[in-house]
Every structure is written in structure tokens, then in C-alpha cells.
Amino acid sequence: MVKETLDAPYSHYLLDAELSQKVDHRTTEEMDIDGFTLMEIAGSSAAKKILQHNKQLQHNVFLCGKGNNAGDALVVARYLLQHDARVTLVFISGTDDLSKDTQKNLKLLRAFDKKDRITIYEKWSGFSAPNNYNFIIDGMLGTGLTSDLRGDYAKAVGWANQQQHPVLAMDIPTGLHPDSGEKMGKAIEAVRTFSFGGRKQGFYLNDGPAVTGTIDYCDLPFPNAYKEDCKTFALDTDWVSLPSYTPGKHKYDSGVLHIVAGSEGLTGAAIMAARSAWAEGLGAIIIICPRGLLSVFEHNLPSVIKKPVGKKEDYYFKESHAEQVQDILQEKESSMLLGPGLGRNTDTISFVEQLLTTTTTDTIIDADGLWCLSQLEEWPKTDQANWILTPHPGELQKLIKDEIGEGHQRLNTVRKLCQENNTTILSKGMPGIIGTPSRKCYLTNYNTNYFARAGSGDVLAGKVSAFSALGLAADESCAAALLNGQQKLSSLQKDTNKIPEPTDFI
Ligand SMILES: NC(=O)C1=CN([C@@H]2O[C@H](COP(=O)(O)OP(=O)(O)OC[C@H]3O[C@@H](n4cnc5c(N)ncnc54)[C@H](O)[C@@H]3O)[C@@H](O)[C@H]2O)[C@@H](O)CC1
Ligand SMILES: [K+]
């Protein structure tokens, strides 16, 4: 069994529409908490957060559908009205067919209006926006969205996206698919989304990050046990603690990493990976390379131990080197990074196959190591060795010998591949996805596009390998490596306008 140590708090569970509805249904049925009460808690917590940040609200426009999402918006409207703000309500589908709790909330809202501060439009076509207002509150559609936006919903979304006024979304931006993060025709572009009872998976995939804005998680009294089927989580520095450096007594006590890398003309990747891993405070890094490349590594990596294999005229790995590499690996308890700059010689593919067939060392496979793996009929994984694969989308496609598509499809691919092969995968891209053998997946919530430059992958592989060598479990090594990059990116963006370079992430 591969050890998994990441343990996300419930606030970072990512629900899909089915699970959201199931949790909601069970709470009302089994806990006897009615939908109206849940709506009150949802709307009031959003309203309090809005009021906390904005003391002087004059007037707000509420775009409402006919389901419970509109009910949440009406609760917000009532609280803002109590704070003397004017309220304009636009019901895209009219008010005849509102859900029971939404109908009740409309009645209640009207009963609060003693100063004629509410304006109601019963359909989209007659709506004209007030001259001055603060926010557009989006209560058109939530998890009940079933198809591309129809009729006036699409028009209202189009209008809202053209306004200067910020949009605050109830539960999910209207038009965003809660599972896939795809726009269903169109989606409202929110600056803030109040997510009720659970963040939605779609916030993190495909178009999700571009339209969700800041996510405000609002708790609802949903028993935790009802969320246990959830297998997708948001990775966040809020709950993953990064390893801190503790000096060891001896170089071989504080993490040893073997890097099996290099072929003629392709030594730069291994150098970047080694520098990146070294920066995390490892006791020792040992580069195992074809003997012909020794001088390059001697010259560039003075702190790193080198163990060349083969003959002086060997400039790439051959099958015959595998046994010697295996012997070196057995000298010290370590992790192994296999791949940077290995090249694509047929003989190197056989070397990779032979080495992986025999090794029991925890192995991180990157770059050409992944390419070699993709050329094999079967993955030569021993039961004892834990693998972490770090493919970018193109490499992932090669590994599965099929198209993978964007976000949601990539998430499903990674989940399946990890389970079938008892392997951990760090799938690079937007978002970064960590997949584990237990089918749990973790999604990044920062702009990983900054890392789409040559060399960033080597730095990331170096970090994952370093954390593995320091003794972290595979899932946690990947998480620590990704969040390490996020932290470096945000401090760089705080301090300078410099365009980030891969070396900045070392
Ligand atoms: N009981 C609960 O679980 C809670 C639900 N809450 C809110 O309720 C929402 C879910 O409510 P509902 O299930 O009523 O669903 P929605 O309010 O999302 O909307 C469902 C309605 O939209 C229509 N619709 C679906 N797709 C459409 C499309 N493409 N174009 C136009 N109309 C479309 C449907 O016919 C249906 O009438 C959540 O997102 C959340 O905001 C909150 O009040 C908190 C508690
Ligand atoms: K909404």
C-alpha cells in the first residue's frame, strides 16, 4: 500500500453537483433541517461577509432565476435592505414559478420593505438598470444548471459581463458547470463567489478560475460524514504545511537523492533539477551519469557527488549500465530521480526498463524517463517501489496513448491511471493535479501558467525528489513541491515586476 498523508479539511473538499445535491438532500431528510433554514444560513453568511467589506452600500441589482439559488440572493437582499440599501430585483423567469423557499423569501423580503426601497422586474425585457449601484448579485443559477444557458439567462449574463460593476455570485457563477468548470454557452464573470456548504470542483477546472474570482467558503450544517464520498480537494497553503529545514548530524542522515540523468547535449536539465533539490537542504545528492559526461557535471555541480557508469566513450545510458546503477542505488537509502536529459536512444529505453524492473527505490520519473516509459508495452514497476510520475499534458497523452483534453478530462485520466498502476502522478498544467492510488486528487488554486517555461519542469522535479528524499510520502512530496512554487511566485510578484524565470523557483 502506498502511504498517503495528505488530509484535507472539509472546507477544501471539492463537491460535484451530484454530491452537493446528495449532501443537501440527506441533511434535510435525515437531520430534519429544512431547506428554508439552510437558505437563511447561506444567504445571511454571504450578506455578513459583503457588509463586513462594504460599509456604504447604496443600491444593488439582484439577478434572480426561479430555483433556490435565487432564494439565497433574496436573503442577501433582505440583510442589505436592513442596512438601508436599495434593492432592484430582476426575475429572469418571472415570479409565478419560484421554488417554495424562494417564494417564501420573496414574501418575507417584501414584508421588510417599509420605505419603498425595492424595485421588482418580472422579466428581463423590461429591465433598466438604476443609475448608481454597487454590486450585481448573481442568483440566477446554482447547482441546478442542466444545459447551456437558455433565452434571457444568456442575455442577462452577457449584460452583467459588460458592466463596470462587480458581480458577486451566489454559490457558483451562473453558467459555470459545477463539475467540469466549462462555460455552458456563457458564464457570468464574478469577482467573488460565495460557495455554500462546499467548494465546487468546477471552480478549479477549465474556465472556472477565470470566472469564479475570490472564493468565500460559507459553512452549512452538513454532517461531515455525508461528504466522505468526495475524492477531490483544493490544495492550499491554508492546510498543507511545508517542510522546514532541520540540519542532520551527517550528510547521509538528512536525505539522499540519486539523480539518474544526462546524455550528450542534454545535461542542463539534470543541473537545474540538482540545484533545485539541493536548495531544500538535502544531505547529499549523487548524480549517476554515463562516464563520458562526468566532466560537465564536475564543472557545474561542485557540491554534488558524481558516480559515472560505463566507459569514457559512453555519452548516454545503455542497458548494460543498469546493473551498475542498481548497485550504486543499493549503497544508500535514498530516492531516485530518473529522467532529466536521458535522451531517446533505443538503448536508453532498454536501460530504463531494466533499471525499473529491478529497483525497489522510491522513484520520481520525469521528462525523457517518461518518454522511455511511454515506449514500453507494460510499466516495469516492482511492488515495493513507489513511483511519482510528473508529466506535462503532452507526456501524459503519450503515456496513455490517447487524447486527454482539458481540465476535467485530465482529472479523470489521472485518477484512473493512478488507481490502475498504484502510482502517484503530479500532472502539470492549469490546474496542477496530484493523483494518488486511492483515487484522491488534489487541485492547485493558483496561476500555474507562470510555470509554463522551459526549465520549470526540471525545477519542480527537483523539488518533488528532494521532499521524497527527506522522507515525505509521495502525495505530500508533490503537494509541498507545488506549494513551494506558489509561495515563490507570490513573493516575487509582491516584490518586483520581474517576469518569473525557472531559476527564480529554485
Ligand atoms: N437546500 C440546499 O441544498 C441549499 C441550496 N442552496 C442553493 O440552491 C441552489 C440549488 O438550487 P436549485 O436546485 O433550485 O437549482 P438552481 O437555483 O440552480 O436552478 C434550478 C432552476 O433553473 C432551471 N435551469 C436549469 N438549467 C437552466 C438553463 N440552462 N437555463 C435556464 N434555466 C435553467 C431549472 O429548470 C430549475 O428551475 C444552490 O446552488 C444554492 O445556491 C442554498 O440555499 C443552500 C441550501
Ligand atoms: K449563481
XYZ file of C-alpha atoms and ligand atoms in Angstrom:
552
model
C 0.000 0.000 0.000
C 1.356 3.407 -0.919
C 1.368 5.658 2.135
C -0.812 8.772 1.686
C -0.519 11.510 4.290
C -2.412 14.481 2.827
C -5.600 15.095 4.798
C -7.686 17.986 3.517
C -10.064 19.821 5.878
C -13.749 19.712 4.941
C -13.606 23.327 3.803
C -11.351 22.204 0.947
C -13.440 19.283 -0.246
C -14.483 19.905 -3.845
C -18.042 18.767 -4.459
C -19.622 17.998 -7.795
C -23.299 18.768 -8.460
C -24.416 15.235 -7.628
C -22.653 15.154 -4.270
C -23.811 18.717 -3.420
C -27.405 17.693 -4.041
C -26.966 14.429 -2.154
C -25.479 16.134 0.916
C -28.263 18.706 0.834
C -30.964 16.069 0.447
C -29.641 13.867 3.259
C -29.366 16.860 5.602
C -32.976 17.855 5.048
C -34.284 14.256 5.164
C -32.190 12.659 7.894
C -31.339 15.677 10.075
C -34.729 17.268 9.676
C -33.232 20.668 8.829
C -35.487 22.253 6.236
C -34.342 23.938 3.031
C -35.590 27.345 4.180
C -33.267 27.211 7.199
C -30.302 26.212 5.021
C -31.091 29.067 2.661
C -31.206 31.514 5.585
C -27.796 30.356 6.831
C -26.306 30.518 3.318
C -27.695 33.954 2.428
C -27.056 35.500 5.838
C -23.419 34.401 5.925
C -22.861 35.830 2.421
C -24.604 39.074 3.454
C -22.453 39.423 6.575
C -19.281 38.985 4.533
C -20.498 41.570 1.995
C -21.360 44.055 4.752
C -18.067 43.443 6.516
C -16.153 44.597 3.433
C -18.550 47.336 2.298
C -19.946 49.689 4.895
C -21.671 52.095 2.499
C -23.928 50.134 0.216
C -26.467 52.321 -1.575
C -28.128 50.141 -4.147
C -27.647 46.652 -5.568
C -29.030 44.779 -8.559
C -30.099 41.191 -7.972
C -30.400 38.894 -10.976
C -32.650 36.002 -9.935
C -33.703 32.730 -11.546
C -36.550 30.661 -10.175
C -34.725 27.985 -8.132
C -33.141 28.027 -4.687
C -30.122 29.953 -5.932
C -32.460 32.951 -6.277
C -33.619 32.325 -2.707
C -30.050 32.780 -1.447
C -29.908 36.116 -3.292
C -33.200 37.221 -1.736
C -31.865 36.516 1.761
C -28.858 38.714 0.948
C -31.235 41.384 -0.357
C -33.140 41.364 2.957
C -29.976 41.895 5.014
C -28.764 44.709 2.749
C -32.210 46.309 2.896
C -31.947 46.247 6.695
C -28.770 48.265 6.250
C -30.714 50.826 4.240
C -29.505 49.842 0.785
C -31.947 49.961 -2.122
C -32.675 46.709 -3.919
C -33.528 46.098 -7.569
C -34.671 42.551 -8.285
C -34.836 41.136 -11.804
C -36.574 37.774 -12.116
C -35.437 36.255 -15.401
C -38.250 33.657 -15.403
C -40.837 35.795 -13.589
C -42.175 35.161 -10.094
C -45.061 32.740 -10.782
C -42.943 29.633 -10.780
C -40.433 30.240 -7.978
C -39.317 27.316 -5.790
C -41.196 27.069 -2.493
C -38.442 28.515 -0.281
C -37.603 31.242 -2.786
C -41.282 32.238 -2.932
C -41.337 32.395 0.866
C -38.247 34.578 0.902
C -39.727 36.972 -1.618
C -42.793 37.370 0.595
C -40.592 37.922 3.632
C -38.422 40.447 1.814
C -41.482 42.457 0.805
C -42.651 42.475 4.419
C -39.350 44.103 5.412
C -39.752 46.949 2.930
C -41.302 49.793 4.860
C -39.702 52.584 2.865
C -40.430 51.526 -0.708
C -36.864 50.614 -1.377
C -37.472 47.557 -3.550
C -37.965 47.655 -7.327
C -39.041 44.420 -8.991
C -38.835 43.473 -12.679
C -40.855 40.400 -13.582
C -38.957 39.760 -16.778
C -35.665 40.605 -18.387
C -37.028 42.569 -21.342
C -38.392 45.491 -19.278
C -35.311 45.839 -17.049
C -33.453 49.109 -16.973
C -30.511 49.405 -14.615
C -30.548 52.135 -11.924
C -28.090 54.989 -12.414
C -25.900 54.245 -9.453
C -25.454 50.934 -7.783
C -22.676 48.997 -6.043
C -22.922 45.338 -6.983
C -24.651 42.918 -9.277
C -25.664 39.902 -7.201
C -25.911 36.758 -9.290
C -28.681 34.455 -8.058
C -29.749 33.089 -11.421
C -28.465 29.531 -11.409
C -26.501 27.379 -8.999
C -26.020 23.638 -8.914
C -29.372 23.172 -10.702
C -27.871 24.150 -14.091
C -28.594 21.329 -16.530
C -27.791 22.624 -20.025
C -26.436 25.564 -21.996
C -27.951 28.849 -20.810
C -31.329 29.413 -22.342
C -33.022 32.603 -23.589
C -32.940 35.543 -21.234
C -30.416 33.909 -18.892
C -27.791 34.174 -21.627
C -28.818 37.811 -22.253
C -28.597 38.715 -18.561
C -25.147 37.116 -18.269
C -23.988 38.983 -21.374
C -25.271 42.259 -19.901
C -23.669 41.695 -16.474
C -20.297 40.913 -18.030
C -20.317 44.238 -19.852
C -20.937 46.335 -16.743
C -18.211 48.050 -14.740
C -19.932 46.942 -11.548
C -18.508 43.910 -9.801
C -20.542 40.710 -9.783
C -20.908 38.673 -6.587
C -22.074 35.128 -7.306
C -24.295 33.037 -5.059
C -22.833 29.521 -4.755
C -21.459 29.364 -8.319
C -21.212 31.850 -11.195
C -24.280 31.363 -13.396
C -23.421 29.307 -16.463
C -20.349 27.622 -14.998
C -20.691 23.858 -14.894
C -20.158 22.809 -11.265
C -18.283 19.614 -12.224
C -16.286 20.371 -15.359
C -15.698 24.102 -14.944
C -16.841 24.619 -18.530
C -18.972 27.579 -19.572
C -22.408 26.340 -20.580
C -22.635 28.692 -23.540
C -21.779 31.710 -21.383
C -20.880 32.218 -17.729
C -21.081 35.243 -15.507
C -17.686 36.684 -14.559
C -17.716 37.119 -10.793
C -15.145 38.899 -8.646
C -16.328 36.890 -5.642
C -18.207 33.651 -5.262
C -19.889 32.648 -2.012
C -19.726 28.912 -2.013
C -22.344 27.307 0.232
C -21.609 24.119 2.151
C -18.766 23.050 -0.146
C -16.459 24.446 -2.800
C -17.372 23.172 -6.251
C -14.921 21.193 -8.348
C -15.654 23.371 -11.394
C -14.109 26.452 -9.703
C -10.680 24.919 -10.288
C -11.023 23.440 -13.780
C -11.191 24.796 -17.345
C -12.920 28.221 -17.329
C -13.580 28.058 -13.579
C -10.567 30.050 -12.320
C -11.263 32.844 -14.830
C -14.897 33.434 -13.789
C -15.101 32.482 -10.106
C -12.996 35.290 -8.607
C -12.176 35.016 -4.910
C -13.853 32.040 -3.297
C -15.606 32.669 0.028
C -16.448 29.388 1.655
C -19.638 29.587 3.740
C -20.257 26.670 6.045
C -23.672 24.982 6.239
C -24.726 22.409 8.861
C -23.976 19.436 6.589
C -22.718 16.450 8.609
C -19.130 15.683 7.584
C -19.894 12.006 7.069
C -22.133 12.904 4.129
C -19.109 14.256 2.288
C -16.984 11.130 2.679
C -17.517 10.052 -0.951
C -15.629 13.160 -2.061
C -12.334 12.345 -3.774
C -11.246 15.799 -4.987
C -9.693 18.520 -2.843
C -8.266 22.006 -3.194
C -4.579 22.217 -2.405
C -3.818 25.229 -0.287
C -1.127 26.651 1.956
C -4.002 27.075 4.464
C -3.790 23.418 5.325
C -0.618 21.871 3.844
C 2.404 22.710 5.960
C 5.654 22.962 4.047
C 8.620 21.047 5.483
C 11.040 23.219 7.418
C 14.773 22.687 7.243
C 16.402 20.721 10.053
C 20.137 20.130 9.777
C 21.217 16.471 10.131
C 24.179 15.055 12.051
C 25.738 13.555 8.956
C 25.278 14.108 5.236
C 23.712 10.675 4.804
C 21.267 11.261 7.705
C 19.407 14.144 6.179
C 18.100 12.916 2.876
C 19.944 11.342 -0.023
C 18.842 11.743 -3.616
C 20.213 9.877 -6.613
C 19.671 11.622 -9.932
C 19.986 9.287 -12.900
C 20.289 11.675 -15.777
C 22.055 13.041 -18.800
C 23.031 12.311 -22.371
C 25.257 14.235 -24.754
C 23.961 17.789 -25.252
C 21.267 17.286 -22.602
C 22.964 17.937 -19.271
C 21.206 21.230 -18.403
C 18.010 19.576 -17.116
C 19.890 17.472 -14.576
C 21.861 20.512 -13.417
C 18.641 22.519 -12.847
C 16.978 19.601 -11.039
C 20.030 19.032 -8.836
C 20.274 22.724 -7.878
C 16.565 22.820 -7.121
C 16.743 19.723 -4.895
C 19.936 20.938 -3.181
C 18.207 24.178 -2.158
C 15.830 22.171 0.055
C 18.683 21.190 2.374
C 19.348 17.585 1.399
C 22.334 15.888 2.993
C 23.659 14.534 -0.281
C 22.843 14.452 -3.972
C 24.528 11.821 -6.099
C 24.395 12.181 -9.860
C 24.703 8.901 -11.722
C 25.642 9.603 -15.326
C 27.255 7.982 -18.375
C 31.040 8.295 -17.839
C 31.544 10.460 -20.952
C 29.544 13.286 -19.301
C 31.398 13.309 -15.984
C 33.406 16.474 -16.697
C 30.258 18.525 -17.448
C 28.764 17.691 -14.067
C 32.143 18.117 -12.290
C 32.328 21.586 -13.729
C 28.755 22.700 -12.978
C 27.813 20.987 -9.742
C 30.709 21.188 -7.280
C 28.564 20.267 -4.221
C 27.148 17.168 -5.832
C 28.718 13.703 -5.695
C 29.117 12.055 -9.094
C 29.123 8.340 -9.821
C 29.737 7.707 -13.501
C 28.949 4.346 -15.081
C 30.189 2.595 -18.235
C 33.190 3.639 -20.309
C 34.741 7.015 -21.127
C 33.150 6.919 -24.576
C 29.618 6.383 -23.220
C 27.532 9.536 -23.678
C 24.117 8.013 -22.994
C 22.767 5.203 -20.842
C 22.721 1.687 -22.234
C 21.037 -1.463 -20.989
C 24.407 -2.801 -19.836
C 24.687 0.087 -17.306
C 21.547 -0.886 -15.404
C 23.209 -3.370 -13.064
C 25.942 -0.905 -12.085
C 23.334 1.811 -11.405
C 21.328 -0.644 -9.333
C 24.444 -1.443 -7.249
C 25.050 2.272 -6.582
C 21.410 2.767 -5.550
C 21.708 -0.002 -3.003
C 24.642 1.648 -1.226
C 22.424 4.262 0.476
C 18.800 4.542 1.414
C 17.557 7.205 -0.959
C 15.024 8.364 -3.503
C 15.848 8.387 -7.200
C 15.016 10.975 -9.843
C 15.093 9.266 -13.215
C 14.812 11.137 -16.455
C 16.235 14.656 -16.879
C 18.039 14.764 -20.227
C 18.269 10.975 -20.657
C 17.719 11.313 -24.388
C 15.730 8.963 -26.580
C 18.190 6.291 -27.744
C 16.712 2.815 -28.183
C 19.386 1.522 -25.850
C 18.317 4.050 -23.190
C 14.732 2.746 -23.336
C 16.088 -0.747 -22.539
C 18.215 0.760 -19.744
C 15.157 2.406 -18.170
C 13.149 -0.809 -18.481
C 15.926 -2.903 -16.953
C 16.538 -0.468 -14.080
C 12.849 -0.123 -13.194
C 12.334 -3.900 -13.344
C 14.873 -4.421 -10.589
C 14.778 -1.330 -8.387
C 12.857 -1.044 -5.143
C 13.938 2.573 -4.554
C 11.215 5.257 -4.469
C 11.418 6.770 -7.923
C 10.387 10.075 -9.448
C 10.144 9.782 -13.223
C 10.298 12.949 -15.310
C 10.977 14.138 -18.866
C 12.800 11.572 -21.058
C 12.250 8.975 -18.332
C 8.519 9.360 -19.039
C 9.146 9.186 -22.759
C 11.047 5.906 -22.345
C 8.200 4.586 -20.197
C 5.682 5.522 -22.889
C 7.599 3.361 -25.378
C 7.152 0.216 -23.273
C 4.232 -2.192 -23.636
C 3.951 -2.588 -19.861
C 5.214 -0.497 -16.971
C 8.020 -2.432 -15.272
C 7.083 -1.473 -11.720
C 8.091 -3.616 -8.769
C 5.573 -3.896 -5.928
C 7.999 -2.349 -3.432
C 8.911 0.772 -5.408
C 6.710 3.859 -5.049
C 6.599 5.861 -8.229
C 5.822 9.519 -8.770
C 5.326 10.500 -12.402
C 5.492 14.202 -13.263
C 4.124 14.528 -16.827
C 3.049 17.666 -18.636
C -0.113 17.223 -20.747
C 1.838 16.070 -23.843
C 3.734 13.457 -21.838
C 0.523 12.286 -20.171
C -1.049 11.845 -23.593
C 1.926 9.732 -24.705
C 1.708 7.617 -21.564
C -1.933 6.727 -22.105
C -1.556 6.671 -25.916
C -4.737 8.730 -26.274
C -6.054 12.306 -26.254
C -6.629 13.711 -22.757
C -8.447 17.001 -23.356
C -8.588 19.817 -20.857
C -9.067 20.058 -17.070
C -11.985 17.804 -16.222
C -10.989 15.046 -18.637
C -7.377 15.270 -17.483
C -8.549 14.922 -13.876
C -10.464 11.743 -14.743
C -7.495 10.360 -16.698
C -5.075 10.984 -13.838
C -7.430 9.436 -11.278
C -7.820 6.264 -13.343
C -4.146 5.933 -14.207
C -3.082 6.287 -10.571
C -5.509 3.676 -9.346
C -4.756 1.162 -12.101
C -1.000 1.432 -11.661
C -0.780 2.024 -7.904
C 1.143 5.200 -8.674
C 1.206 8.871 -7.680
C 1.055 11.405 -10.512
C 1.758 15.124 -10.487
C 0.073 16.225 -13.694
C 1.446 19.629 -14.710
C -0.854 22.173 -16.344
C -3.627 24.541 -15.266
C -4.558 23.353 -12.710
C -1.757 21.194 -11.366
C -3.300 17.869 -10.354
C -1.922 15.378 -7.854
C -3.421 11.915 -8.320
C -2.962 9.107 -5.810
C -3.512 5.332 -5.804
C -6.582 5.727 -3.543
C -8.235 7.837 -6.325
C -7.964 11.020 -4.269
C -6.933 14.015 -6.374
C -5.732 17.464 -5.316
C -6.044 20.582 -7.484
C -3.939 23.743 -7.316
C -5.677 27.102 -6.928
C -3.053 29.483 -8.315
C -1.991 30.503 -11.795
C 0.306 27.672 -12.846
C 0.687 29.220 -16.312
C 3.666 31.150 -14.901
C 5.486 27.822 -14.784
C 4.988 27.005 -18.463
C 8.578 27.881 -19.416
C 11.463 25.569 -20.313
C 13.328 24.618 -17.156
C 10.388 24.960 -14.727
C 9.655 21.258 -15.047
C 13.233 20.379 -14.034
C 12.980 22.667 -11.002
C 9.659 21.067 -9.996
C 11.015 17.525 -10.444
C 13.974 18.531 -8.260
C 11.641 19.746 -5.505
C 9.391 16.661 -5.589
C 12.500 14.452 -5.443
C 14.027 16.462 -2.597
C 10.890 16.176 -0.461
C 10.648 12.465 -1.194
C 14.315 12.042 -0.191
C 13.580 13.960 3.013
C 11.040 11.290 3.884
C 7.707 12.809 2.892
C 5.074 10.468 1.448
C 4.577 10.643 -2.325
C 1.367 12.706 -2.214
C 2.847 15.166 0.268
C 6.103 15.487 -1.707
C 4.084 16.593 -4.734
C 1.961 18.995 -2.665
C 5.000 20.553 -0.981
C 6.718 20.999 -4.357
C 3.707 22.724 -5.944
C 3.072 24.988 -2.961
C 6.768 25.821 -2.743
C 6.428 27.179 -6.309
C 3.248 29.067 -5.404
C 4.939 30.755 -2.433
C 7.970 31.753 -4.501
C 5.695 33.106 -7.225
C 3.647 35.214 -4.824
C 6.664 36.693 -3.045
C 8.218 37.503 -6.435
C 5.009 39.212 -7.554
C 4.862 41.162 -4.301
C 8.437 42.402 -4.501
C 9.081 43.038 -8.198
C 7.542 43.309 -11.657
C 10.059 40.831 -12.973
C 8.746 38.111 -15.297
C 9.396 34.922 -13.319
C 12.135 32.651 -14.623
C 12.580 28.967 -13.782
C 15.683 29.789 -11.718
C 13.525 32.068 -9.511
C 11.704 28.964 -8.328
C 14.848 27.169 -7.166
N -31.015 23.076 0.133
C -29.777 23.271 -0.321
O -29.008 22.397 -0.598
C -29.351 24.571 -0.465
C -29.316 25.111 -1.718
N -28.942 26.332 -1.886
C -28.960 26.980 -3.180
O -29.752 26.300 -4.096
C -29.053 26.106 -5.301
C -29.616 24.934 -5.999
O -30.992 25.196 -6.150
P -31.884 24.519 -7.257
O -31.688 23.065 -7.226
O -33.254 25.025 -7.063
O -31.281 24.986 -8.609
P -30.978 26.435 -9.223
O -31.431 27.519 -8.362
O -29.588 26.396 -9.638
O -31.888 26.472 -10.531
C -32.723 25.455 -10.958
C -33.714 26.018 -11.972
O -33.016 26.504 -13.084
C -33.564 25.971 -14.289
N -32.472 25.757 -15.237
C -31.582 24.758 -15.253
N -30.711 24.892 -16.269
C -31.051 26.030 -16.920
C -30.544 26.687 -18.074
N -29.519 26.213 -18.757
N -31.102 27.848 -18.451
C -32.163 28.330 -17.758
N -32.724 27.729 -16.693
C -32.174 26.590 -16.278
C -34.230 24.705 -13.881
O -35.291 24.420 -14.748
C -34.693 24.997 -12.466
O -35.951 25.599 -12.483
C -27.610 26.004 -4.877
O -26.733 26.288 -5.905
C -27.583 27.031 -3.768
O -27.377 28.314 -4.306
C -28.713 27.177 -0.738
O -29.932 27.814 -0.497
C -28.270 26.478 0.481
C -29.012 25.266 0.762
K -25.309 31.943 -9.214
